[in-house]
Amino acid sequence: MDGVEQTNESWRILIVEDDERLAELTREYLEGNGLTVALETHGGKAVERIRQEQPDLVVLDLMLPGEDGLSICRRARPFYPGPIIMLTARTDDLDQVLGLEMGADDYIGKPVQPRVLLARIRALLRRVTENSSAAAEEGSGEEPVRLQFNDLIVDRSMREAWLNDDSIDLTSAEFDLLWLLASNAGRVLSREEIFTALRGIEYDGQDRSIDVRVSRIRPKIGDDPIHPRRIKTVRSKGYLFVKEA
């Protein structure tokens, strides 16, 4: 059994999975590693469960009776800020891209290895904890909590961004990526660096989640998707946030 971390004691996970045997086995493994796990097997009930329970993280299957995972993710996002991990038995990149566009933070292909799922859950929840700690330490002077680039403002303590004083609608994962790029303005970040910083695991060279999120962030911050000036793609290297775009 993996070692139980002190911070795991308060983490509550909701698993939405119609395969009851798989869901129970997954719950047993996660609870054996210090997490508190609730199950929902019907897609039609998932959105209300998320709304009422506000778990720390949701593990969401793609194919569900009553309502599919993509629809659940899209409908839950306006009121649920926590991480969502999408499970998919398909290998089609389109499902993964759609999941990210609906607001999922990560996805894992089936069959799911419990150790991999646990590692992804811990990585996402650590990120949330670290962001909360950074907000609590505002004013310490160690790291900036607000960055401004002309008409764009990004505030880490509030986890919000504004363009021309208008609030920008960003998912949690999109904000984390924007902050990472903006706080490293003027420096090219490789996909490997970004992937490791945001997800806590090594980049496999094939994952498209970073590219999808960059493409979604660009128009939201007033960047030209075709000829970007603020977040530039540096061929064969990564992404560059331009200080004076």
PDB file of C-alpha atoms in Angstrom:
ATOM      1  CA  MET A   1       0.000   0.000   0.000  1.00  0.00           C
ATOM      2  CA  ASP A   2       1.184   3.481  -0.765  1.00  0.00           C
ATOM      3  CA  GLY A   3       2.088   5.698   2.195  1.00  0.00           C
ATOM      4  CA  VAL A   4      -0.748   7.870   3.452  1.00  0.00           C
ATOM      5  CA  GLU A   5      -0.009  11.592   3.410  1.00  0.00           C
ATOM      6  CA  GLN A   6      -1.091  13.902   6.214  1.00  0.00           C
ATOM      7  CA  THR A   7      -2.961  16.192   3.825  1.00  0.00           C
ATOM      8  CA  ASN A   8      -5.031  13.308   2.404  1.00  0.00           C
ATOM      9  CA  GLU A   9      -7.258  13.075   5.477  1.00  0.00           C
ATOM     10  CA  SER A  10      -9.608  15.846   4.386  1.00  0.00           C
ATOM     11  CA  TRP A  11      -9.680  15.047   0.658  1.00  0.00           C
ATOM     12  CA  ARG A  12     -13.112  13.947  -0.548  1.00  0.00           C
ATOM     13  CA  ILE A  13     -13.438  12.268  -3.958  1.00  0.00           C
ATOM     14  CA  LEU A  14     -16.605  11.610  -5.953  1.00  0.00           C
ATOM     15  CA  ILE A  15     -16.325   8.800  -8.516  1.00  0.00           C
ATOM     16  CA  VAL A  16     -18.983   8.785 -11.246  1.00  0.00           C
ATOM     17  CA  GLU A  17     -18.714   5.343 -12.857  1.00  0.00           C
ATOM     18  CA  ASP A  18     -21.469   2.970 -13.982  1.00  0.00           C
ATOM     19  CA  ASP A  19     -19.317  -0.165 -13.656  1.00  0.00           C
ATOM     20  CA  GLU A  20     -20.161  -0.879 -10.021  1.00  0.00           C
ATOM     21  CA  ARG A  21     -17.488  -3.528  -9.511  1.00  0.00           C
ATOM     22  CA  LEU A  22     -14.762  -1.276 -10.917  1.00  0.00           C
ATOM     23  CA  ALA A  23     -16.048   1.650  -8.879  1.00  0.00           C
ATOM     24  CA  GLU A  24     -16.010  -0.372  -5.643  1.00  0.00           C
ATOM     25  CA  LEU A  25     -12.500  -1.707  -6.276  1.00  0.00           C
ATOM     26  CA  THR A  26     -11.284   1.807  -7.021  1.00  0.00           C
ATOM     27  CA  ARG A  27     -12.934   3.141  -3.871  1.00  0.00           C
ATOM     28  CA  GLU A  28     -11.314   0.442  -1.742  1.00  0.00           C
ATOM     29  CA  TYR A  29      -7.880   1.260  -3.128  1.00  0.00           C
ATOM     30  CA  LEU A  30      -8.237   5.029  -2.721  1.00  0.00           C
ATOM     31  CA  GLU A  31      -9.701   4.765   0.773  1.00  0.00           C
ATOM     32  CA  GLY A  32      -6.858   2.413   1.675  1.00  0.00           C
ATOM     33  CA  ASN A  33      -4.566   5.314   0.772  1.00  0.00           C
ATOM     34  CA  GLY A  34      -6.246   7.885   2.969  1.00  0.00           C
ATOM     35  CA  LEU A  35      -8.950   9.383   0.730  1.00  0.00           C
ATOM     36  CA  THR A  36     -12.685   9.627   1.458  1.00  0.00           C
ATOM     37  CA  VAL A  37     -14.614   8.335  -1.551  1.00  0.00           C
ATOM     38  CA  ALA A  38     -18.277   8.528  -2.587  1.00  0.00           C
ATOM     39  CA  LEU A  39     -19.760   6.754  -5.614  1.00  0.00           C
ATOM     40  CA  GLU A  40     -22.408   7.633  -8.192  1.00  0.00           C
ATOM     41  CA  THR A  41     -23.301   5.109 -10.892  1.00  0.00           C
ATOM     42  CA  HIS A  42     -25.917   7.076 -12.852  1.00  0.00           C
ATOM     43  CA  GLY A  43     -24.955   9.994 -15.064  1.00  0.00           C
ATOM     44  CA  GLY A  44     -28.338  11.630 -14.662  1.00  0.00           C
ATOM     45  CA  LYS A  45     -27.716  12.141 -10.931  1.00  0.00           C
ATOM     46  CA  ALA A  46     -24.093  13.251 -11.141  1.00  0.00           C
ATOM     47  CA  VAL A  47     -24.522  17.009 -11.633  1.00  0.00           C
ATOM     48  CA  GLU A  48     -26.746  17.354  -8.574  1.00  0.00           C
ATOM     49  CA  ARG A  49     -24.387  15.207  -6.491  1.00  0.00           C
ATOM     50  CA  ILE A  50     -21.479  17.474  -7.457  1.00  0.00           C
ATOM     51  CA  ARG A  51     -23.554  20.582  -6.706  1.00  0.00           C
ATOM     52  CA  GLN A  52     -24.660  19.396  -3.278  1.00  0.00           C
ATOM     53  CA  GLU A  53     -21.494  17.655  -2.065  1.00  0.00           C
ATOM     54  CA  GLN A  54     -18.793  19.909  -3.591  1.00  0.00           C
ATOM     55  CA  PRO A  55     -16.098  17.198  -3.407  1.00  0.00           C
ATOM     56  CA  ASP A  56     -12.434  18.123  -3.550  1.00  0.00           C
ATOM     57  CA  LEU A  57     -12.094  16.209  -6.842  1.00  0.00           C
ATOM     58  CA  VAL A  58     -14.375  14.372  -9.280  1.00  0.00           C
ATOM     59  CA  VAL A  59     -13.398  11.246 -11.225  1.00  0.00           C
ATOM     60  CA  LEU A  60     -15.820  11.172 -14.150  1.00  0.00           C
ATOM     61  CA  ASP A  61     -16.366   8.371 -16.640  1.00  0.00           C
ATOM     62  CA  LEU A  62     -17.064   9.419 -20.228  1.00  0.00           C
ATOM     63  CA  MET A  63     -19.737   6.841 -21.095  1.00  0.00           C
ATOM     64  CA  LEU A  64     -22.567   6.836 -18.555  1.00  0.00           C
ATOM     65  CA  PRO A  65     -26.285   6.013 -18.494  1.00  0.00           C
ATOM     66  CA  GLY A  66     -28.585   9.017 -18.245  1.00  0.00           C
ATOM     67  CA  GLU A  67     -26.013  11.668 -19.191  1.00  0.00           C
ATOM     68  CA  ASP A  68     -22.517  11.383 -20.624  1.00  0.00           C
ATOM     69  CA  GLY A  69     -19.384  12.654 -18.914  1.00  0.00           C
ATOM     70  CA  LEU A  70     -18.820  15.536 -21.333  1.00  0.00           C
ATOM     71  CA  SER A  71     -22.274  16.962 -20.651  1.00  0.00           C
ATOM     72  CA  ILE A  72     -21.870  16.494 -16.897  1.00  0.00           C
ATOM     73  CA  CYS A  73     -18.521  18.292 -16.958  1.00  0.00           C
ATOM     74  CA  ARG A  74     -19.902  21.183 -19.004  1.00  0.00           C
ATOM     75  CA  ARG A  75     -22.948  21.645 -16.743  1.00  0.00           C
ATOM     76  CA  ALA A  76     -20.986  21.328 -13.498  1.00  0.00           C
ATOM     77  CA  ARG A  77     -18.243  23.803 -14.350  1.00  0.00           C
ATOM     78  CA  PRO A  78     -20.230  27.033 -13.679  1.00  0.00           C
ATOM     79  CA  PHE A  79     -20.610  26.088  -9.991  1.00  0.00           C
ATOM     80  CA  TYR A  80     -17.831  23.556  -9.384  1.00  0.00           C
ATOM     81  CA  PRO A  81     -14.233  24.904  -9.291  1.00  0.00           C
ATOM     82  CA  GLY A  82     -12.511  21.702  -8.225  1.00  0.00           C
ATOM     83  CA  PRO A  83     -10.414  19.353 -10.394  1.00  0.00           C
ATOM     84  CA  ILE A  84     -12.147  16.869 -12.711  1.00  0.00           C
ATOM     85  CA  ILE A  85     -10.405  13.776 -14.054  1.00  0.00           C
ATOM     86  CA  MET A  86     -12.088  12.226 -17.084  1.00  0.00           C
ATOM     87  CA  LEU A  87     -11.923   8.472 -17.692  1.00  0.00           C
ATOM     88  CA  THR A  88     -12.236   7.230 -21.273  1.00  0.00           C
ATOM     89  CA  ALA A  89     -12.076   3.777 -22.829  1.00  0.00           C
ATOM     90  CA  ARG A  90     -11.571   5.354 -26.238  1.00  0.00           C
ATOM     91  CA  THR A  91      -8.204   6.220 -27.721  1.00  0.00           C
ATOM     92  CA  ASP A  92      -9.564   8.941 -30.005  1.00  0.00           C
ATOM     93  CA  ASP A  93      -7.843  12.281 -29.390  1.00  0.00           C
ATOM     94  CA  LEU A  94     -11.164  14.003 -30.076  1.00  0.00           C
ATOM     95  CA  ASP A  95     -12.657  12.688 -26.820  1.00  0.00           C
ATOM     96  CA  GLN A  96      -9.664  13.954 -24.883  1.00  0.00           C
ATOM     97  CA  VAL A  97      -9.772  17.360 -26.558  1.00  0.00           C
ATOM     98  CA  LEU A  98     -13.525  17.682 -25.993  1.00  0.00           C
ATOM     99  CA  GLY A  99     -13.098  16.740 -22.343  1.00  0.00           C
ATOM    100  CA  LEU A 100     -10.501  19.471 -21.859  1.00  0.00           C
ATOM    101  CA  GLU A 101     -12.681  21.974 -23.696  1.00  0.00           C
ATOM    102  CA  MET A 102     -15.606  21.131 -21.395  1.00  0.00           C
ATOM    103  CA  GLY A 103     -13.398  21.936 -18.404  1.00  0.00           C
ATOM    104  CA  ALA A 104     -11.733  18.654 -17.404  1.00  0.00           C
ATOM    105  CA  ASP A 105      -8.325  19.032 -15.752  1.00  0.00           C
ATOM    106  CA  ASP A 106      -6.924  15.650 -16.738  1.00  0.00           C
ATOM    107  CA  TYR A 107      -7.897  12.413 -18.450  1.00  0.00           C
ATOM    108  CA  ILE A 108      -6.857   8.786 -18.035  1.00  0.00           C
ATOM    109  CA  GLY A 109      -7.414   5.966 -20.505  1.00  0.00           C
ATOM    110  CA  LYS A 110      -9.149   2.759 -19.438  1.00  0.00           C
ATOM    111  CA  PRO A 111      -8.363   0.242 -18.078  1.00  0.00           C
ATOM    112  CA  VAL A 112      -7.338   2.484 -15.199  1.00  0.00           C
ATOM    113  CA  GLN A 113      -4.373   1.473 -13.083  1.00  0.00           C
ATOM    114  CA  PRO A 114      -5.214   2.398  -9.469  1.00  0.00           C
ATOM    115  CA  ARG A 115      -1.679   3.630  -8.747  1.00  0.00           C
ATOM    116  CA  VAL A 116      -1.804   5.938 -11.775  1.00  0.00           C
ATOM    117  CA  LEU A 117      -5.199   7.297 -10.739  1.00  0.00           C
ATOM    118  CA  LEU A 118      -3.974   7.877  -7.175  1.00  0.00           C
ATOM    119  CA  ALA A 119      -0.879   9.693  -8.452  1.00  0.00           C
ATOM    120  CA  ARG A 120      -2.968  11.957 -10.712  1.00  0.00           C
ATOM    121  CA  ILE A 121      -5.428  12.714  -7.896  1.00  0.00           C
ATOM    122  CA  ARG A 122      -2.619  13.603  -5.508  1.00  0.00           C
ATOM    123  CA  ALA A 123      -0.895  15.775  -8.109  1.00  0.00           C
ATOM    124  CA  LEU A 124      -4.049  17.776  -8.821  1.00  0.00           C
ATOM    125  CA  LEU A 125      -4.974  18.194  -5.161  1.00  0.00           C
ATOM    126  CA  ARG A 126      -1.438  19.206  -4.251  1.00  0.00           C
ATOM    127  CA  ARG A 127      -1.696  21.917  -6.906  1.00  0.00           C
ATOM    128  CA  VAL A 128      -4.919  23.188  -5.344  1.00  0.00           C
ATOM    129  CA  THR A 129      -3.319  23.136  -1.884  1.00  0.00           C
ATOM    130  CA  GLU A 130      -0.229  24.979  -3.124  1.00  0.00           C
ATOM    131  CA  ASN A 131      -2.371  27.630  -4.788  1.00  0.00           C
ATOM    132  CA  SER A 132      -4.320  28.125  -1.552  1.00  0.00           C
ATOM    133  CA  SER A 133      -1.081  28.440   0.395  1.00  0.00           C
ATOM    134  CA  ALA A 134       0.224  31.004  -2.071  1.00  0.00           C
ATOM    135  CA  ALA A 135      -2.945  33.038  -1.653  1.00  0.00           C
ATOM    136  CA  ALA A 136      -2.626  32.876   2.145  1.00  0.00           C
ATOM    137  CA  GLU A 137       0.945  34.164   1.927  1.00  0.00           C
ATOM    138  CA  GLU A 138      -0.005  37.243  -0.098  1.00  0.00           C
ATOM    139  CA  GLY A 139       2.034  40.190   0.978  1.00  0.00           C
ATOM    140  CA  SER A 140       5.006  38.149   2.189  1.00  0.00           C
ATOM    141  CA  GLY A 141       7.043  39.637  -0.650  1.00  0.00           C
ATOM    142  CA  GLU A 142       8.518  36.288  -1.634  1.00  0.00           C
ATOM    143  CA  GLU A 143       6.627  35.944  -4.916  1.00  0.00           C
ATOM    144  CA  PRO A 144       4.340  38.329  -6.784  1.00  0.00           C
ATOM    145  CA  VAL A 145       0.646  37.522  -6.519  1.00  0.00           C
ATOM    146  CA  ARG A 146      -0.507  39.972  -9.203  1.00  0.00           C
ATOM    147  CA  LEU A 147       1.009  40.496 -12.621  1.00  0.00           C
ATOM    148  CA  GLN A 148       0.053  43.194 -15.109  1.00  0.00           C
ATOM    149  CA  PHE A 149       0.866  43.341 -18.797  1.00  0.00           C
ATOM    150  CA  ASN A 150      -0.716  46.506 -20.197  1.00  0.00           C
ATOM    151  CA  ASP A 151      -4.462  45.720 -20.335  1.00  0.00           C
ATOM    152  CA  LEU A 152      -4.093  42.179 -18.920  1.00  0.00           C
ATOM    153  CA  ILE A 153      -4.026  41.524 -15.161  1.00  0.00           C
ATOM    154  CA  VAL A 154      -3.518  38.086 -13.599  1.00  0.00           C
ATOM    155  CA  ASP A 155      -4.036  37.695  -9.843  1.00  0.00           C
ATOM    156  CA  ARG A 156      -2.893  34.468  -8.212  1.00  0.00           C
ATOM    157  CA  SER A 157      -4.401  35.125  -4.782  1.00  0.00           C
ATOM    158  CA  MET A 158      -7.870  35.674  -6.259  1.00  0.00           C
ATOM    159  CA  ARG A 159      -7.276  33.150  -9.069  1.00  0.00           C
ATOM    160  CA  GLU A 160      -8.764  35.620 -11.509  1.00  0.00           C
ATOM    161  CA  ALA A 161      -7.669  37.521 -14.591  1.00  0.00           C
ATOM    162  CA  TRP A 162      -8.988  40.677 -16.241  1.00  0.00           C
ATOM    163  CA  LEU A 163      -8.695  42.116 -19.724  1.00  0.00           C
ATOM    164  CA  ASN A 164      -9.531  45.819 -20.030  1.00  0.00           C
ATOM    165  CA  ASP A 165     -11.066  45.560 -16.514  1.00  0.00           C
ATOM    166  CA  ASP A 166     -13.435  42.796 -17.659  1.00  0.00           C
ATOM    167  CA  SER A 167     -13.198  39.487 -15.829  1.00  0.00           C
ATOM    168  CA  ILE A 168     -11.955  36.592 -17.964  1.00  0.00           C
ATOM    169  CA  ASP A 169     -13.807  33.278 -17.742  1.00  0.00           C
ATOM    170  CA  LEU A 170     -11.075  30.673 -17.125  1.00  0.00           C
ATOM    171  CA  THR A 171     -11.252  27.099 -15.887  1.00  0.00           C
ATOM    172  CA  SER A 172      -9.011  26.190 -12.967  1.00  0.00           C
ATOM    173  CA  ALA A 173      -6.581  24.412 -15.282  1.00  0.00           C
ATOM    174  CA  GLU A 174      -6.541  27.337 -17.723  1.00  0.00           C
ATOM    175  CA  PHE A 175      -5.767  29.785 -14.932  1.00  0.00           C
ATOM    176  CA  ASP A 176      -2.893  27.613 -13.665  1.00  0.00           C
ATOM    177  CA  LEU A 177      -1.384  27.479 -17.148  1.00  0.00           C
ATOM    178  CA  LEU A 178      -1.836  31.230 -17.715  1.00  0.00           C
ATOM    179  CA  TRP A 179      -0.200  32.019 -14.377  1.00  0.00           C
ATOM    180  CA  LEU A 180       2.707  29.671 -15.095  1.00  0.00           C
ATOM    181  CA  LEU A 181       3.350  31.303 -18.474  1.00  0.00           C
ATOM    182  CA  ALA A 182       2.826  34.872 -17.250  1.00  0.00           C
ATOM    183  CA  SER A 183       5.049  34.427 -14.183  1.00  0.00           C
ATOM    184  CA  ASN A 184       7.791  33.238 -16.538  1.00  0.00           C
ATOM    185  CA  ALA A 185       7.248  36.035 -19.077  1.00  0.00           C
ATOM    186  CA  GLY A 186      10.160  36.420 -21.457  1.00  0.00           C
ATOM    187  CA  ARG A 187      11.309  32.820 -21.029  1.00  0.00           C
ATOM    188  CA  VAL A 188      10.461  29.893 -23.288  1.00  0.00           C
ATOM    189  CA  LEU A 189       8.850  27.059 -21.320  1.00  0.00           C
ATOM    190  CA  SER A 190       9.046  23.617 -22.883  1.00  0.00           C
ATOM    191  CA  ARG A 191       6.037  21.330 -22.907  1.00  0.00           C
ATOM    192  CA  GLU A 192       7.989  19.064 -20.568  1.00  0.00           C
ATOM    193  CA  GLU A 193       8.421  21.881 -18.021  1.00  0.00           C
ATOM    194  CA  ILE A 194       4.783  22.912 -18.263  1.00  0.00           C
ATOM    195  CA  PHE A 195       3.477  19.366 -18.031  1.00  0.00           C
ATOM    196  CA  THR A 196       5.605  18.535 -14.990  1.00  0.00           C
ATOM    197  CA  ALA A 197       4.757  21.808 -13.224  1.00  0.00           C
ATOM    198  CA  LEU A 198       1.002  21.474 -13.729  1.00  0.00           C
ATOM    199  CA  ARG A 199       0.439  17.739 -13.502  1.00  0.00           C
ATOM    200  CA  GLY A 200       3.359  16.435 -11.469  1.00  0.00           C
ATOM    201  CA  ILE A 201       4.199  13.689 -13.951  1.00  0.00           C
ATOM    202  CA  GLU A 202       6.588  13.353 -16.860  1.00  0.00           C
ATOM    203  CA  TYR A 203       5.526  14.402 -20.350  1.00  0.00           C
ATOM    204  CA  ASP A 204       5.037  11.430 -22.687  1.00  0.00           C
ATOM    205  CA  GLY A 205       5.558  13.441 -25.879  1.00  0.00           C
ATOM    206  CA  GLN A 206       2.009  12.801 -27.106  1.00  0.00           C
ATOM    207  CA  ASP A 207      -0.356  14.494 -24.666  1.00  0.00           C
ATOM    208  CA  ARG A 208      -2.153  17.428 -26.313  1.00  0.00           C
ATOM    209  CA  SER A 209      -3.738  18.966 -23.227  1.00  0.00           C
ATOM    210  CA  ILE A 210      -1.264  21.865 -22.995  1.00  0.00           C
ATOM    211  CA  ASP A 211      -1.754  22.787 -26.667  1.00  0.00           C
ATOM    212  CA  VAL A 212      -5.548  22.647 -26.287  1.00  0.00           C
ATOM    213  CA  ARG A 213      -5.486  24.914 -23.250  1.00  0.00           C
ATOM    214  CA  VAL A 214      -3.170  27.437 -24.883  1.00  0.00           C
ATOM    215  CA  SER A 215      -5.500  27.596 -27.885  1.00  0.00           C
ATOM    216  CA  ARG A 216      -8.437  28.271 -25.545  1.00  0.00           C
ATOM    217  CA  ILE A 217      -6.598  30.865 -23.444  1.00  0.00           C
ATOM    218  CA  ARG A 218      -5.382  32.967 -26.376  1.00  0.00           C
ATOM    219  CA  PRO A 219      -8.712  34.471 -27.487  1.00  0.00           C
ATOM    220  CA  LYS A 220      -9.765  34.950 -23.861  1.00  0.00           C
ATOM    221  CA  ILE A 221      -6.787  37.228 -23.190  1.00  0.00           C
ATOM    222  CA  GLY A 222      -7.244  39.155 -26.429  1.00  0.00           C
ATOM    223  CA  ASP A 223      -4.585  37.265 -28.375  1.00  0.00           C
ATOM    224  CA  ASP A 224      -4.873  36.469 -32.071  1.00  0.00           C
ATOM    225  CA  PRO A 225      -5.278  32.665 -32.392  1.00  0.00           C
ATOM    226  CA  ILE A 226      -3.772  32.701 -35.896  1.00  0.00           C
ATOM    227  CA  HIS A 227      -0.945  35.166 -35.311  1.00  0.00           C
ATOM    228  CA  PRO A 228      -0.504  35.260 -31.527  1.00  0.00           C
ATOM    229  CA  ARG A 229       1.423  38.160 -30.006  1.00  0.00           C
ATOM    230  CA  ARG A 230       1.043  37.415 -26.293  1.00  0.00           C
ATOM    231  CA  ILE A 231       1.522  33.632 -26.058  1.00  0.00           C
ATOM    232  CA  LYS A 232       3.813  32.582 -28.870  1.00  0.00           C
ATOM    233  CA  THR A 233       4.563  29.050 -30.007  1.00  0.00           C
ATOM    234  CA  VAL A 234       8.302  28.525 -30.331  1.00  0.00           C
ATOM    235  CA  ARG A 235       8.696  25.671 -32.787  1.00  0.00           C
ATOM    236  CA  SER A 236      10.307  22.527 -31.339  1.00  0.00           C
ATOM    237  CA  LYS A 237      10.763  24.292 -27.995  1.00  0.00           C
ATOM    238  CA  GLY A 238       7.518  25.303 -26.315  1.00  0.00           C
ATOM    239  CA  TYR A 239       5.649  28.494 -25.430  1.00  0.00           C
ATOM    240  CA  LEU A 240       6.754  32.059 -24.728  1.00  0.00           C
ATOM    241  CA  PHE A 241       4.670  34.647 -22.869  1.00  0.00           C
ATOM    242  CA  VAL A 242       5.653  38.033 -24.260  1.00  0.00           C
ATOM    243  CA  LYS A 243       5.999  40.795 -21.667  1.00  0.00           C
ATOM    244  CA  GLU A 244       5.168  43.676 -23.998  1.00  0.00           C
ATOM    245  CA  ALA A 245       2.745  42.222 -26.507  1.00  0.00           C
TER     246      ALA A 245
END
